[in-house]
Short mmCIF file of C-alpha atoms in Angstrom, two decimals:
data_model
loop_
_atom_site.label_atom_id
_atom_site.label_comp_id
_atom_site.label_asym_id
_atom_site.label_seq_id
_atom_site.Cartn_x
_atom_site.Cartn_y
_atom_site.Cartn_z
CA MET A 195 -42.86 -0.84 -64.43
CA ALA A 196 -46.70 -0.85 -65.55
CA ASP A 197 -47.44 1.66 -62.64
CA GLN A 198 -44.48 3.52 -63.36
CA GLN A 199 -45.82 3.68 -67.18
CA LEU A 200 -48.89 5.50 -65.70
CA LEU A 201 -46.86 8.18 -64.39
CA ASP A 202 -44.87 9.00 -67.67
CA PRO A 203 -45.90 12.32 -69.10
CA THR A 204 -45.76 11.25 -73.11
CA ILE A 205 -48.48 8.94 -71.85
CA LEU A 206 -50.52 11.20 -69.96
CA GLN A 207 -50.71 13.19 -72.70
CA ARG A 208 -52.97 10.69 -74.73
CA LEU A 209 -55.72 10.32 -72.12
CA ALA A 210 -58.77 11.81 -72.78
CA ASN A 211 -59.35 14.64 -70.01
CA ILE A 212 -57.78 15.86 -66.87
CA GLU A 213 -59.37 13.93 -64.74
CA LEU A 214 -58.48 10.68 -66.07
CA VAL A 215 -55.09 11.96 -65.94
CA ALA A 216 -55.10 12.67 -62.32
CA LYS A 217 -57.09 9.27 -61.34
CA THR A 218 -54.51 7.39 -63.47
CA VAL A 219 -51.38 9.54 -61.93
CA VAL A 220 -52.91 9.05 -58.50
CA ASP A 221 -54.21 5.21 -58.70
CA GLY A 222 -50.35 4.42 -60.20
CA PHE A 223 -48.46 6.12 -57.62
CA LEU A 224 -50.37 4.70 -54.52
CA HIS A 225 -50.41 1.00 -56.41
CA GLY A 226 -47.04 1.39 -57.04
CA GLY A 227 -45.71 0.78 -53.56
CA HIS A 228 -45.79 4.41 -52.04
CA ARG A 229 -48.89 3.89 -50.18
CA SER A 230 -48.35 4.32 -46.26
CA PRO A 231 -49.29 5.30 -43.05
CA GLN A 232 -46.47 7.88 -42.43
CA PHE A 233 -48.03 9.82 -45.61
CA GLY A 234 -51.30 10.25 -44.17
CA PHE A 235 -53.20 6.78 -45.93
CA SER A 236 -53.66 5.21 -42.21
CA GLN A 237 -56.39 3.43 -42.26
CA GLU A 238 -56.71 3.49 -38.09
CA PHE A 239 -59.85 4.99 -36.46
CA ALA A 240 -59.67 8.35 -34.75
CA GLU A 241 -63.06 9.83 -34.12
CA TYR A 242 -66.50 10.78 -35.44
CA ARG A 243 -67.40 14.22 -37.27
CA ALA A 244 -70.85 15.30 -38.62
CA TYR A 245 -71.10 14.21 -41.71
CA ASN A 246 -70.84 17.29 -44.97
CA GLU A 247 -72.30 17.07 -47.90
CA GLY A 248 -69.94 15.35 -50.54
CA ASP A 249 -68.52 13.06 -47.70
CA ASP A 250 -67.80 9.62 -48.68
CA PRO A 251 -71.34 7.38 -47.63
CA ARG A 252 -68.96 4.40 -47.12
CA TYR A 253 -67.76 6.04 -43.90
CA ILE A 254 -71.04 6.66 -42.31
CA ASP A 255 -71.59 5.30 -39.00
CA TRP A 256 -75.07 3.65 -39.21
CA ASN A 257 -74.75 2.34 -35.88
CA VAL A 258 -74.53 6.03 -34.81
CA LEU A 259 -77.34 6.96 -37.01
CA SER A 260 -80.07 4.56 -35.93
CA ARG A 261 -79.56 5.37 -32.33
CA THR A 262 -79.39 9.01 -32.43
CA ASP A 263 -81.11 9.99 -35.70
CA ARG A 264 -77.72 12.23 -36.59
CA VAL A 265 -75.46 11.48 -39.28
CA TYR A 266 -71.60 11.03 -38.66
CA VAL A 267 -68.52 9.84 -40.43
CA LYS A 268 -65.86 7.88 -39.22
CA ARG A 269 -62.63 9.72 -39.42
CA PHE A 270 -59.19 8.27 -39.54
CA LEU A 271 -55.59 9.05 -38.27
CA GLY A 272 -54.32 10.89 -41.28
CA GLU A 273 -57.33 12.80 -42.17
CA THR A 274 -55.69 16.15 -41.06
CA ASN A 275 -58.25 18.65 -42.56
CA THR A 276 -54.99 20.28 -44.29
CA HIS A 277 -55.57 23.51 -46.43
CA LEU A 278 -53.65 23.72 -49.75
CA MET A 279 -53.27 26.12 -52.15
CA LEU A 280 -52.20 25.25 -55.88
CA LEU A 281 -50.46 28.13 -58.01
CA LEU A 282 -50.05 27.33 -61.37
CA ASP A 283 -47.88 29.32 -63.87
CA CYS A 284 -49.87 29.59 -67.24
CA SER A 285 -47.49 32.44 -68.61
CA ALA A 286 -46.22 31.68 -72.29
CA SER A 287 -42.83 30.28 -71.35
CA MET A 288 -44.58 27.36 -69.56
CA GLY A 289 -45.99 26.82 -73.07
CA TYR A 290 -42.42 25.74 -74.52
CA SER A 291 -41.74 21.84 -75.14
CA SER A 292 -38.58 20.32 -76.90
CA GLY A 293 -41.08 17.25 -78.39
CA GLY A 294 -42.40 15.92 -75.12
CA PRO A 295 -45.21 17.73 -73.17
CA THR A 296 -45.29 21.42 -72.70
CA LYS A 297 -43.94 22.53 -69.43
CA LEU A 298 -47.42 23.82 -68.70
CA ASP A 299 -48.97 20.23 -69.25
CA TYR A 300 -46.54 18.74 -66.90
CA ALA A 301 -47.87 21.49 -64.61
CA ARG A 302 -51.47 20.61 -65.21
CA PHE A 303 -51.16 17.05 -64.53
CA LEU A 304 -49.18 17.89 -61.42
CA ALA A 305 -51.55 20.21 -60.22
CA ALA A 306 -54.87 17.97 -61.23
CA ALA A 307 -52.96 15.29 -59.56
CA LEU A 308 -52.15 17.07 -56.31
CA ALA A 309 -55.80 17.85 -56.28
CA TYR A 310 -57.28 14.75 -56.40
CA LEU A 311 -54.87 13.31 -54.01
CA CYS A 312 -56.04 16.04 -51.42
CA THR A 313 -59.68 15.12 -52.07
CA ARG A 314 -59.21 11.93 -51.76
CA GLN A 315 -57.58 12.43 -48.37
CA HIS A 316 -60.05 14.81 -47.32
CA ASP A 317 -58.25 18.27 -47.19
CA ALA A 318 -59.53 21.02 -48.54
CA VAL A 319 -57.60 22.01 -52.09
CA GLY A 320 -57.76 25.39 -53.97
CA LEU A 321 -56.25 26.94 -57.03
CA ILE A 322 -54.57 30.53 -58.25
CA LEU A 323 -53.92 30.31 -61.96
CA PHE A 324 -51.87 33.51 -62.93
CA ASP A 325 -49.24 34.63 -65.65
CA GLU A 326 -49.10 38.83 -65.11
CA GLN A 327 -52.50 39.10 -63.57
CA VAL A 328 -54.06 36.03 -61.56
CA ARG A 329 -56.69 34.35 -64.38
CA ASP A 330 -58.73 32.31 -62.22
CA VAL A 331 -59.36 31.17 -58.38
CA ARG A 332 -60.75 28.87 -56.52
CA PRO A 333 -60.69 28.97 -52.96
CA ALA A 334 -59.58 26.10 -50.90
CA GLN A 335 -62.61 23.63 -50.06
CA TYR A 336 -63.06 19.98 -49.80
CA ARG A 337 -65.93 19.11 -51.59
CA PRO A 338 -65.97 16.25 -54.74
CA ARG A 339 -67.74 19.14 -56.62
CA HIS A 340 -65.03 21.67 -55.81
CA LEU A 341 -62.76 19.19 -57.81
CA GLN A 342 -64.68 19.08 -60.59
CA SER A 343 -64.25 22.69 -60.47
CA ILE A 344 -60.67 22.99 -59.84
CA LEU A 345 -59.87 20.06 -62.80
CA HIS A 346 -62.31 22.01 -65.17
CA VAL A 347 -60.16 25.49 -64.74
CA LEU A 348 -56.85 23.38 -65.52
CA GLU A 349 -58.21 21.60 -68.25
CA GLN A 350 -58.83 24.98 -70.37
CA ALA A 351 -55.42 26.74 -69.06
CA GLN A 352 -53.34 28.04 -71.70
CA ALA A 353 -50.09 29.47 -71.59
CA ALA A 354 -49.80 33.59 -72.57
CA THR A 355 -48.32 36.69 -71.79
CA GLY A 356 -45.69 37.24 -69.16
CA THR A 357 -44.56 36.41 -65.74
CA ASP A 358 -45.36 38.09 -62.47
CA LEU A 359 -44.66 35.80 -59.46
CA GLU A 360 -45.16 38.27 -56.97
CA VAL A 361 -49.22 38.44 -57.98
CA PRO A 362 -50.09 35.19 -56.71
CA LEU A 363 -48.47 35.55 -53.74
CA LEU A 364 -49.80 38.81 -52.72
CA ALA A 365 -53.03 37.26 -53.87
CA LEU A 366 -52.49 34.26 -51.17
CA THR A 367 -52.47 36.32 -48.58
CA ARG A 368 -55.80 37.72 -49.25
CA LEU A 369 -57.34 34.92 -50.21
CA MET A 370 -55.42 32.34 -47.75
CA ARG A 371 -56.30 33.94 -43.93
CA ARG A 372 -55.52 30.66 -41.87
CA ARG A 373 -52.64 28.36 -42.32
CA GLY A 374 -51.83 25.57 -44.54
CA LEU A 375 -49.76 24.38 -47.22
CA VAL A 376 -49.01 26.21 -50.70
CA ALA A 377 -47.69 24.50 -53.91
CA MET A 378 -46.39 26.89 -56.76
CA ILE A 379 -45.49 25.37 -60.10
CA SER A 380 -43.68 27.32 -62.24
CA ASP A 381 -40.76 27.60 -64.46
CA PHE A 382 -38.97 30.44 -62.39
CA TYR A 383 -37.81 32.54 -64.92
CA ALA A 384 -37.45 35.71 -62.03
CA ASP A 385 -34.87 36.79 -59.97
CA PRO A 386 -34.36 34.43 -57.20
CA GLU A 387 -34.45 37.45 -54.78
CA LYS A 388 -37.67 38.85 -56.06
CA ILE A 389 -38.80 35.39 -55.52
CA VAL A 390 -37.95 35.04 -52.03
CA ASP A 391 -39.21 38.37 -51.29
CA SER A 392 -42.47 37.20 -52.26
CA LEU A 393 -42.13 34.43 -50.48
CA ARG A 394 -41.41 36.22 -46.83
CA THR A 395 -44.82 37.83 -47.00
CA VAL A 396 -46.81 34.65 -47.19
CA ALA A 397 -44.22 32.66 -44.63
CA TYR A 398 -44.86 35.63 -42.42
CA GLN A 399 -48.76 34.60 -42.10
CA GLY A 400 -47.85 31.03 -40.91
CA LYS A 401 -47.71 29.32 -44.57
CA ASP A 402 -45.68 26.70 -45.65
CA ILE A 403 -44.61 26.55 -49.26
CA VAL A 404 -43.22 24.08 -51.32
CA PHE A 405 -41.85 25.40 -54.81
CA PHE A 406 -41.78 22.75 -57.88
CA HIS A 407 -39.67 24.18 -60.29
CA VAL A 408 -40.79 22.86 -64.04
CA LEU A 409 -38.32 22.63 -67.16
CA ASP A 410 -37.89 21.19 -69.96
CA PRO A 411 -35.11 18.67 -70.69
CA ALA A 412 -33.48 21.11 -73.50
CA GLU A 413 -33.39 23.84 -70.93
CA LEU A 414 -31.42 21.59 -68.14
CA GLU A 415 -29.14 19.92 -71.25
CA PRO A 416 -29.68 22.21 -74.35
CA GLY A 417 -28.87 19.94 -77.92
CA ILE A 418 -27.86 23.13 -79.89
CA ASP A 419 -24.72 21.85 -82.13
CA SER A 420 -24.56 25.03 -84.29
CA ALA A 421 -25.65 28.51 -84.61
CA ALA A 422 -29.39 29.10 -83.82
CA MET A 423 -31.72 31.77 -83.10
CA ILE A 424 -33.84 31.78 -80.20
CA GLU A 425 -37.02 33.40 -79.24
CA ASP A 426 -38.14 34.90 -76.03
CA MET A 427 -41.04 33.36 -75.81
CA GLU A 428 -42.91 36.28 -73.47
CA THR A 429 -40.94 39.27 -74.42
CA GLY A 430 -40.50 38.16 -78.87
CA GLU A 431 -36.70 39.39 -78.18
CA GLU A 432 -34.57 37.09 -80.36
CA MET A 433 -31.01 36.31 -79.63
CA GLU A 434 -28.08 34.38 -81.85
CA VAL A 435 -26.44 31.85 -79.74
CA SER A 436 -23.44 29.99 -80.99
CA SER A 437 -22.92 26.35 -80.30
CA ASP A 438 -19.84 27.27 -78.55
CA TYR A 439 -22.08 29.18 -76.13
CA ALA A 440 -25.02 26.64 -76.04
CA LYS A 441 -22.68 23.77 -75.00
CA ARG A 442 -20.16 26.11 -72.62
CA VAL A 443 -21.72 28.87 -71.26
CA TYR A 444 -25.55 28.38 -71.11
CA PRO A 445 -25.45 25.26 -68.45
CA GLY A 446 -23.10 27.01 -66.12
CA LEU A 447 -25.88 29.56 -66.24
CA MET A 448 -28.78 27.67 -66.03
CA GLN A 449 -27.54 25.53 -62.76
CA GLY A 450 -26.43 28.79 -61.34
CA HIS A 451 -29.77 30.02 -61.32
CA VAL A 452 -30.90 26.51 -60.07
CA ALA A 453 -28.74 26.54 -57.42
CA ALA A 454 -29.32 30.45 -56.34
CA LEU A 455 -33.15 29.77 -56.28
CA ARG A 456 -32.60 26.30 -54.45
CA GLU A 457 -30.33 28.15 -52.06
CA ARG A 458 -32.70 30.89 -51.21
CA ILE A 459 -35.55 28.88 -50.65
CA LEU A 460 -34.34 26.68 -48.57
CA GLY A 461 -32.85 29.35 -46.67
CA GLU A 462 -36.35 31.08 -46.11
CA GLY A 463 -37.56 27.48 -44.89
CA ALA A 464 -39.61 27.00 -47.73
CA ASP A 465 -39.36 23.54 -49.92
CA TYR A 466 -37.88 23.31 -53.45
CA VAL A 467 -38.36 20.62 -55.56
CA LEU A 468 -36.60 20.61 -59.47
CA LEU A 469 -38.56 18.67 -61.99
CA ASN A 470 -37.54 17.56 -65.25
CA THR A 471 -40.61 17.47 -67.96
CA ALA A 472 -39.35 13.91 -69.56
CA GLU A 473 -39.60 12.10 -66.15
CA PRO A 474 -42.36 10.13 -64.41
CA LEU A 475 -44.59 12.27 -62.01
CA ASP A 476 -43.98 10.17 -59.07
CA LEU A 477 -41.21 12.00 -57.91
CA ALA A 478 -43.26 15.32 -57.64
CA LEU A 479 -46.20 13.30 -55.58
CA ARG A 480 -43.68 11.68 -53.19
CA GLU A 481 -42.13 15.20 -52.64
CA TYR A 482 -45.32 16.44 -51.92
CA LEU A 483 -46.37 13.82 -49.18
CA LEU A 484 -43.09 14.02 -47.27
CA PHE A 485 -43.68 18.14 -47.38
CA ARG A 486 -47.02 17.57 -46.22
CA LEU A 487 -45.82 15.19 -43.45
CA ARG A 488 -43.16 17.13 -42.24
CA ARG A 489 -45.21 20.45 -42.27
CA ARG A 490 -47.65 18.90 -39.79
#
């Protein structure tokens, strides 16, 4: 139970900074019974490789150094040098919260945990922060200092303006030339067909992508008991909504959108994960590791 609490987004909100959040989430996840060689945590020796700045000195082979005057580190099974690019939506709608963490906070926690986990696994990780345009870019690298750069960007991310989901995917095709993994984190308020059209360009380049669909509990099940005026956080447009519409019509529309998005994404060979901001982050981390395992 204690490890599960470490993954609770309401508890994570109280932590001092995003680096502590990332460490808390990953440590809580791994110590909570999820540690497994099939997820890339095998400690079976595989081979040597040349030492790179930032590598953990604990894995230096001192016997080889004494004989050859060259620094090598031991690699283990599971250290596959995977490249992961994180695409994080920081548009205005991501700033919504019905009481717990905002969708952007939850998405930042997830992105930070994935970046921390990748660095721990000796995988390269990068970041594209976007709304209507690309706001910040960190190319995929494996360096502890690079992790600090990504965490700094996530710490400063704020929800603003509209969304264009094509923007980060187009930027990705120019930035990430080699094969690798892509994790896109958003509330995906866009036409599923347009999202899939953008996805095809990335898929044709040999990249594997997982969509983390982040929604607030009130978006999944609105608790509107009387007529209310709602405002679009990105356009400022207002619409009066009756309690009957909120209870009878809206859930069907949202379920239809989620189902259409899931169907089209899976139909293109990508992965789809629906996340509720009131729930712990272990589902997201488990799904990422399974995704990584399948795409080896």
